[in-house]
Amino acid sequence: MIICLETSTSVCSVALCDSNGVIDLRESAENKSHASLLTLFIDELLSNAGVSAPELESVVVSKGPGSYTGLRIGVSVAKGLAYAASIPLIGVETTLSMFYGIPDNIRQKYGVDNKSLLIPMIDARRMEVYYSVYTSDGMKVKEISAEIIDENTFTDIPESVRILIFGDGAAKCRQILSRKNIEFASEFRMSAAWMYKPAYESFAARRFEDVAYFEPFYLKDFIATKPKGLLSGK
């Protein structure tokens, strides 16, 4: 079994999995809950399964991009667990696990076919998002990037190609993108449950991270901001 930690967005999610899928899951969408809930969820899942950490095959963590604080918490806990239990550490790109989280019923609902493109998108600051582009069968055709969304975004893709955008960055695009043949899967939710397939692929290929040197994939530098009350002088 492996344990998967997803903290790259506002969702704190932990899944206990084997090669057949998810065995048990704990998650919360409560904002800023990662620090208080992540280790609690891990303990609950291991206790309920009657498994100790050293008995796990690996600990898997969403490595980014995403929330700076969320990624830092998730990676720190994953590294600590891997080191203490002497088990391998696997990092999974956030947008890759999101791709695996689009089930057949959502594909059918939005008319995704073998020519369609799937765009997992994560909210960043203001009108900026992190995203990558995949074909419907999982080939990455655009590497992860941080970009500001405007009316010209995706105009380089022929309008005959259907685009499905999903993730917490999709909402800010809905009113801006006027391209034809574009859909937004508002029902998509981030979850550690989507990590097990890419995690086991990495496990089979023995693509492990160096616990001592592994860092989150922030994609861009963290910029600290002052609370609004300070900016207004209140």
PDB file of N, CA and C in Angstrom, residues 166-234:
ATOM      1  N   PHE A 166     -10.540  22.423 -16.174  1.00  0.00           N
ATOM      2  CA  PHE A 166     -11.055  22.019 -14.872  1.00  0.00           C
ATOM      3  C   PHE A 166     -10.028  22.323 -13.791  1.00  0.00           C
ATOM      4  N   GLY A 167     -10.496  22.409 -12.559  1.00  0.00           N
ATOM      5  CA  GLY A 167      -9.632  22.789 -11.444  1.00  0.00           C
ATOM      6  C   GLY A 167     -10.051  24.139 -10.901  1.00  0.00           C
ATOM      7  N   ASP A 168      -9.455  24.547  -9.772  1.00  0.00           N
ATOM      8  CA  ASP A 168      -9.894  25.781  -9.125  1.00  0.00           C
ATOM      9  C   ASP A 168      -9.450  27.042  -9.853  1.00  0.00           C
ATOM     10  N   GLY A 169      -8.675  26.894 -10.921  1.00  0.00           N
ATOM     11  CA  GLY A 169      -8.320  28.046 -11.734  1.00  0.00           C
ATOM     12  C   GLY A 169      -9.281  28.285 -12.879  1.00  0.00           C
ATOM     13  N   ALA A 170     -10.220  27.353 -13.099  1.00  0.00           N
ATOM     14  CA  ALA A 170     -11.118  27.450 -14.252  1.00  0.00           C
ATOM     15  C   ALA A 170     -12.142  28.563 -14.103  1.00  0.00           C
ATOM     16  N   ALA A 171     -12.595  28.827 -12.885  1.00  0.00           N
ATOM     17  CA  ALA A 171     -13.672  29.796 -12.674  1.00  0.00           C
ATOM     18  C   ALA A 171     -13.300  31.190 -13.173  1.00  0.00           C
ATOM     19  N   LYS A 172     -12.046  31.600 -12.973  1.00  0.00           N
ATOM     20  CA  LYS A 172     -11.643  32.944 -13.370  1.00  0.00           C
ATOM     21  C   LYS A 172     -11.544  33.090 -14.890  1.00  0.00           C
ATOM     22  N   CYS A 173     -11.569  31.961 -15.608  1.00  0.00           N
ATOM     23  CA  CYS A 173     -11.462  31.999 -17.072  1.00  0.00           C
ATOM     24  C   CYS A 173     -12.819  32.043 -17.756  1.00  0.00           C
ATOM     25  N   ARG A 174     -13.857  31.602 -17.062  1.00  0.00           N
ATOM     26  CA  ARG A 174     -15.162  31.416 -17.700  1.00  0.00           C
ATOM     27  C   ARG A 174     -15.693  32.688 -18.354  1.00  0.00           C
ATOM     28  N   GLN A 175     -15.532  33.830 -17.688  1.00  0.00           N
ATOM     29  CA  GLN A 175     -16.068  35.086 -18.214  1.00  0.00           C
ATOM     30  C   GLN A 175     -15.126  35.784 -19.183  1.00  0.00           C
ATOM     31  N   ILE A 176     -13.914  35.256 -19.327  1.00  0.00           N
ATOM     32  CA  ILE A 176     -12.914  35.921 -20.157  1.00  0.00           C
ATOM     33  C   ILE A 176     -12.720  35.227 -21.502  1.00  0.00           C
ATOM     34  N   LEU A 177     -12.707  33.904 -21.488  1.00  0.00           N
ATOM     35  CA  LEU A 177     -12.435  33.154 -22.705  1.00  0.00           C
ATOM     36  C   LEU A 177     -13.690  33.047 -23.560  1.00  0.00           C
ATOM     37  N   SER A 178     -13.604  33.556 -24.772  1.00  0.00           N
ATOM     38  CA  SER A 178     -14.758  33.546 -25.668  1.00  0.00           C
ATOM     39  C   SER A 178     -14.592  32.552 -26.812  1.00  0.00           C
ATOM     40  N   ARG A 179     -13.531  31.788 -26.754  1.00  0.00           N
ATOM     41  CA  ARG A 179     -13.269  30.792 -27.801  1.00  0.00           C
ATOM     42  C   ARG A 179     -14.431  29.814 -27.900  1.00  0.00           C
ATOM     43  N   LYS A 180     -14.753  29.408 -29.119  1.00  0.00           N
ATOM     44  CA  LYS A 180     -15.787  28.399 -29.315  1.00  0.00           C
ATOM     45  C   LYS A 180     -15.253  27.013 -28.927  1.00  0.00           C
ATOM     46  N   ASN A 181     -16.176  26.129 -28.624  1.00  0.00           N
ATOM     47  CA  ASN A 181     -15.840  24.730 -28.347  1.00  0.00           C
ATOM     48  C   ASN A 181     -14.960  24.586 -27.104  1.00  0.00           C
ATOM     49  N   ILE A 182     -15.304  25.353 -26.066  1.00  0.00           N
ATOM     50  CA  ILE A 182     -14.573  25.273 -24.803  1.00  0.00           C
ATOM     51  C   ILE A 182     -15.570  24.973 -23.683  1.00  0.00           C
ATOM     52  N   GLU A 183     -15.196  24.074 -22.778  1.00  0.00           N
ATOM     53  CA  GLU A 183     -16.071  23.670 -21.684  1.00  0.00           C
ATOM     54  C   GLU A 183     -15.325  23.803 -20.354  1.00  0.00           C
ATOM     55  N   PHE A 184     -16.100  24.016 -19.292  1.00  0.00           N
ATOM     56  CA  PHE A 184     -15.538  24.142 -17.952  1.00  0.00           C
ATOM     57  C   PHE A 184     -16.219  23.122 -17.041  1.00  0.00           C
ATOM     58  N   ALA A 185     -15.445  22.207 -16.489  1.00  0.00           N
ATOM     59  CA  ALA A 185     -15.990  21.171 -15.608  1.00  0.00           C
ATOM     60  C   ALA A 185     -15.994  21.698 -14.173  1.00  0.00           C
ATOM     61  N   SER A 186     -17.047  22.410 -13.816  1.00  0.00           N
ATOM     62  CA  SER A 186     -17.121  23.033 -12.504  1.00  0.00           C
ATOM     63  C   SER A 186     -17.258  22.017 -11.380  1.00  0.00           C
ATOM     64  N   GLU A 187     -17.673  20.795 -11.703  1.00  0.00           N
ATOM     65  CA  GLU A 187     -17.862  19.779 -10.667  1.00  0.00           C
ATOM     66  C   GLU A 187     -16.574  19.076 -10.251  1.00  0.00           C
ATOM     67  N   PHE A 188     -15.475  19.359 -10.946  1.00  0.00           N
ATOM     68  CA  PHE A 188     -14.211  18.717 -10.586  1.00  0.00           C
ATOM     69  C   PHE A 188     -13.744  19.172  -9.213  1.00  0.00           C
ATOM     70  N   ARG A 189     -13.276  18.217  -8.412  1.00  0.00           N
ATOM     71  CA  ARG A 189     -12.739  18.524  -7.092  1.00  0.00           C
ATOM     72  C   ARG A 189     -11.363  17.886  -6.929  1.00  0.00           C
ATOM     73  N   MET A 190     -10.442  18.637  -6.352  1.00  0.00           N
ATOM     74  CA  MET A 190      -9.102  18.118  -6.097  1.00  0.00           C
ATOM     75  C   MET A 190      -9.165  17.026  -5.046  1.00  0.00           C
ATOM     76  N   SER A 191      -8.353  15.976  -5.234  1.00  0.00           N
ATOM     77  CA  SER A 191      -8.352  14.889  -4.260  1.00  0.00           C
ATOM     78  C   SER A 191      -7.072  14.074  -4.391  1.00  0.00           C
ATOM     79  N   ALA A 192      -6.618  13.549  -3.253  1.00  0.00           N
ATOM     80  CA  ALA A 192      -5.487  12.624  -3.255  1.00  0.00           C
ATOM     81  C   ALA A 192      -5.843  11.319  -3.955  1.00  0.00           C
ATOM     82  N   ALA A 193      -7.142  11.070  -4.128  1.00  0.00           N
ATOM     83  CA  ALA A 193      -7.584   9.845  -4.800  1.00  0.00           C
ATOM     84  C   ALA A 193      -7.081   9.759  -6.232  1.00  0.00           C
ATOM     85  N   TRP A 194      -6.817  10.913  -6.849  1.00  0.00           N
ATOM     86  CA  TRP A 194      -6.390  10.907  -8.255  1.00  0.00           C
ATOM     87  C   TRP A 194      -4.914  10.559  -8.407  1.00  0.00           C
ATOM     88  N   MET A 195      -4.192  10.426  -7.313  1.00  0.00           N
ATOM     89  CA  MET A 195      -2.743  10.271  -7.380  1.00  0.00           C
ATOM     90  C   MET A 195      -2.280   8.822  -7.556  1.00  0.00           C
ATOM     91  N   TYR A 196      -3.163   7.856  -7.287  1.00  0.00           N
ATOM     92  CA  TYR A 196      -2.650   6.489  -7.166  1.00  0.00           C
ATOM     93  C   TYR A 196      -2.107   5.921  -8.478  1.00  0.00           C
ATOM     94  N   LYS A 197      -2.723   6.268  -9.623  1.00  0.00           N
ATOM     95  CA  LYS A 197      -2.228   5.728 -10.895  1.00  0.00           C
ATOM     96  C   LYS A 197      -0.832   6.249 -11.244  1.00  0.00           C
ATOM     97  N   PRO A 198      -0.627   7.573 -11.292  1.00  0.00           N
ATOM     98  CA  PRO A 198       0.741   8.039 -11.570  1.00  0.00           C
ATOM     99  C   PRO A 198       1.725   7.635 -10.487  1.00  0.00           C
ATOM    100  N   ALA A 199       1.248   7.485  -9.249  1.00  0.00           N
ATOM    101  CA  ALA A 199       2.138   7.069  -8.162  1.00  0.00           C
ATOM    102  C   ALA A 199       2.635   5.655  -8.373  1.00  0.00           C
ATOM    103  N   TYR A 200       1.741   4.747  -8.737  1.00  0.00           N
ATOM    104  CA  TYR A 200       2.163   3.371  -8.952  1.00  0.00           C
ATOM    105  C   TYR A 200       2.980   3.209 -10.227  1.00  0.00           C
ATOM    106  N   GLU A 201       2.756   4.077 -11.206  1.00  0.00           N
ATOM    107  CA  GLU A 201       3.617   4.072 -12.391  1.00  0.00           C
ATOM    108  C   GLU A 201       5.039   4.451 -12.000  1.00  0.00           C
ATOM    109  N   SER A 202       5.169   5.474 -11.163  1.00  0.00           N
ATOM    110  CA  SER A 202       6.492   5.878 -10.681  1.00  0.00           C
ATOM    111  C   SER A 202       7.107   4.792  -9.802  1.00  0.00           C
ATOM    112  N   PHE A 203       6.280   4.153  -8.983  1.00  0.00           N
ATOM    113  CA  PHE A 203       6.787   3.099  -8.111  1.00  0.00           C
ATOM    114  C   PHE A 203       7.334   1.933  -8.936  1.00  0.00           C
ATOM    115  N   ALA A 204       6.600   1.544  -9.978  1.00  0.00           N
ATOM    116  CA  ALA A 204       7.043   0.438 -10.829  1.00  0.00           C
ATOM    117  C   ALA A 204       8.352   0.773 -11.538  1.00  0.00           C
ATOM    118  N   ALA A 205       8.504   2.046 -11.918  1.00  0.00           N
ATOM    119  CA  ALA A 205       9.718   2.485 -12.601  1.00  0.00           C
ATOM    120  C   ALA A 205      10.817   2.890 -11.629  1.00  0.00           C
ATOM    121  N   ARG A 206      10.511   2.825 -10.331  1.00  0.00           N
ATOM    122  CA  ARG A 206      11.446   3.192  -9.270  1.00  0.00           C
ATOM    123  C   ARG A 206      11.949   4.630  -9.441  1.00  0.00           C
ATOM    124  N   ARG A 207      11.002   5.512  -9.762  1.00  0.00           N
ATOM    125  CA  ARG A 207      11.312   6.931  -9.850  1.00  0.00           C
ATOM    126  C   ARG A 207      11.032   7.563  -8.486  1.00  0.00           C
ATOM    127  N   PHE A 208      12.021   7.514  -7.632  1.00  0.00           N
ATOM    128  CA  PHE A 208      11.882   8.015  -6.268  1.00  0.00           C
ATOM    129  C   PHE A 208      12.625   9.346  -6.113  1.00  0.00           C
ATOM    130  N   GLU A 209      12.146  10.136  -5.172  1.00  0.00           N
ATOM    131  CA  GLU A 209      12.797  11.412  -4.875  1.00  0.00           C
ATOM    132  C   GLU A 209      13.889  11.201  -3.818  1.00  0.00           C
ATOM    133  N   ASP A 210      14.867  12.085  -3.852  1.00  0.00           N
ATOM    134  CA  ASP A 210      15.892  12.102  -2.810  1.00  0.00           C
ATOM    135  C   ASP A 210      15.307  12.840  -1.608  1.00  0.00           C
ATOM    136  N   VAL A 211      15.073  12.108  -0.521  1.00  0.00           N
ATOM    137  CA  VAL A 211      14.399  12.681   0.638  1.00  0.00           C
ATOM    138  C   VAL A 211      15.156  13.891   1.182  1.00  0.00           C
ATOM    139  N   ALA A 212      16.459  13.856   1.124  1.00  0.00           N
ATOM    140  CA  ALA A 212      17.255  14.948   1.692  1.00  0.00           C
ATOM    141  C   ALA A 212      17.144  16.240   0.891  1.00  0.00           C
ATOM    142  N   TYR A 213      16.990  16.125  -0.427  1.00  0.00           N
ATOM    143  CA  TYR A 213      17.074  17.311  -1.279  1.00  0.00           C
ATOM    144  C   TYR A 213      15.779  17.667  -1.997  1.00  0.00           C
ATOM    145  N   PHE A 214      14.766  16.856  -1.873  1.00  0.00           N
ATOM    146  CA  PHE A 214      13.511  17.111  -2.590  1.00  0.00           C
ATOM    147  C   PHE A 214      12.838  18.386  -2.092  1.00  0.00           C
ATOM    148  N   GLU A 215      12.416  19.220  -3.022  1.00  0.00           N
ATOM    149  CA  GLU A 215      11.700  20.455  -2.712  1.00  0.00           C
ATOM    150  C   GLU A 215      10.455  20.545  -3.586  1.00  0.00           C
ATOM    151  N   PRO A 216       9.436  21.266  -3.124  1.00  0.00           N
ATOM    152  CA  PRO A 216       8.234  21.439  -3.948  1.00  0.00           C
ATOM    153  C   PRO A 216       8.553  22.148  -5.261  1.00  0.00           C
ATOM    154  N   PHE A 217       7.740  21.891  -6.270  1.00  0.00           N
ATOM    155  CA  PHE A 217       7.848  22.551  -7.565  1.00  0.00           C
ATOM    156  C   PHE A 217       6.955  23.791  -7.510  1.00  0.00           C
ATOM    157  N   TYR A 218       7.534  24.890  -6.999  1.00  0.00           N
ATOM    158  CA  TYR A 218       6.743  26.105  -6.826  1.00  0.00           C
ATOM    159  C   TYR A 218       6.442  26.797  -8.156  1.00  0.00           C
ATOM    160  N   LEU A 219       7.257  26.602  -9.136  1.00  0.00           N
ATOM    161  CA  LEU A 219       7.160  27.180 -10.482  1.00  0.00           C
ATOM    162  C   LEU A 219       7.559  28.649 -10.519  1.00  0.00           C
ATOM    163  N   LYS A 220       7.227  29.393  -9.469  1.00  0.00           N
ATOM    164  CA  LYS A 220       7.676  30.782  -9.398  1.00  0.00           C
ATOM    165  C   LYS A 220       7.910  31.129  -7.946  1.00  0.00           C
ATOM    166  N   ASP A 221       8.636  32.225  -7.714  1.00  0.00           N
ATOM    167  CA  ASP A 221       9.006  32.613  -6.364  1.00  0.00           C
ATOM    168  C   ASP A 221       7.795  33.036  -5.551  1.00  0.00           C
ATOM    169  N   PHE A 222       7.845  32.748  -4.275  1.00  0.00           N
ATOM    170  CA  PHE A 222       6.806  33.178  -3.344  1.00  0.00           C
ATOM    171  C   PHE A 222       6.953  34.672  -3.081  1.00  0.00           C
ATOM    172  N   ILE A 223       5.813  35.367  -3.129  1.00  0.00           N
ATOM    173  CA  ILE A 223       5.800  36.802  -2.843  1.00  0.00           C
ATOM    174  C   ILE A 223       4.888  37.025  -1.652  1.00  0.00           C
ATOM    175  N   ALA A 224       5.465  37.485  -0.549  1.00  0.00           N
ATOM    176  CA  ALA A 224       4.664  37.733   0.641  1.00  0.00           C
ATOM    177  C   ALA A 224       3.822  38.983   0.451  1.00  0.00           C
ATOM    178  N   THR A 225       2.583  38.937   0.937  1.00  0.00           N
ATOM    179  CA  THR A 225       1.697  40.095   0.852  1.00  0.00           C
ATOM    180  C   THR A 225       1.255  40.495   2.246  1.00  0.00           C
ATOM    181  N   LYS A 226       0.972  41.782   2.424  1.00  0.00           N
ATOM    182  CA  LYS A 226       0.501  42.276   3.713  1.00  0.00           C
ATOM    183  C   LYS A 226      -1.012  42.107   3.800  1.00  0.00           C
ATOM    184  N   PRO A 227      -1.545  41.873   4.994  1.00  0.00           N
ATOM    185  CA  PRO A 227      -3.000  41.823   5.169  1.00  0.00           C
ATOM    186  C   PRO A 227      -3.640  43.121   4.684  1.00  0.00           C
ATOM    187  N   LYS A 228      -4.870  43.031   4.186  1.00  0.00           N
ATOM    188  CA  LYS A 228      -5.565  44.205   3.647  1.00  0.00           C
ATOM    189  C   LYS A 228      -5.678  45.322   4.677  1.00  0.00           C
ATOM    190  N   GLY A 229      -5.849  44.941   5.943  1.00  0.00           N
ATOM    191  CA  GLY A 229      -5.980  45.958   6.984  1.00  0.00           C
ATOM    192  C   GLY A 229      -4.731  46.812   7.099  1.00  0.00           C
ATOM    193  N   LEU A 230      -3.565  46.199   6.899  1.00  0.00           N
ATOM    194  CA  LEU A 230      -2.312  46.958   6.965  1.00  0.00           C
ATOM    195  C   LEU A 230      -2.178  47.879   5.769  1.00  0.00           C
ATOM    196  N   LEU A 231      -2.643  47.378   4.608  1.00  0.00           N
ATOM    197  CA  LEU A 231      -2.524  48.185   3.390  1.00  0.00           C
ATOM    198  C   LEU A 231      -3.424  49.421   3.457  1.00  0.00           C
ATOM    199  N   SER A 232      -4.543  49.276   4.153  1.00  0.00           N
ATOM    200  CA  SER A 232      -5.471  50.394   4.237  1.00  0.00           C
ATOM    201  C   SER A 232      -5.195  51.296   5.429  1.00  0.00           C
ATOM    202  N   GLY A 233      -4.216  50.882   6.264  1.00  0.00           N
ATOM    203  CA  GLY A 233      -3.869  51.682   7.414  1.00  0.00           C
ATOM    204  C   GLY A 233      -4.727  51.418   8.621  1.00  0.00           C
ATOM    205  N   LYS A 234      -5.602  50.381   8.544  1.00  0.00           N
ATOM    206  CA  LYS A 234      -6.500  50.073   9.661  1.00  0.00           C
ATOM    207  C   LYS A 234      -5.840  49.097  10.612  1.00  0.00           C
TER     208      LYS A 234
END
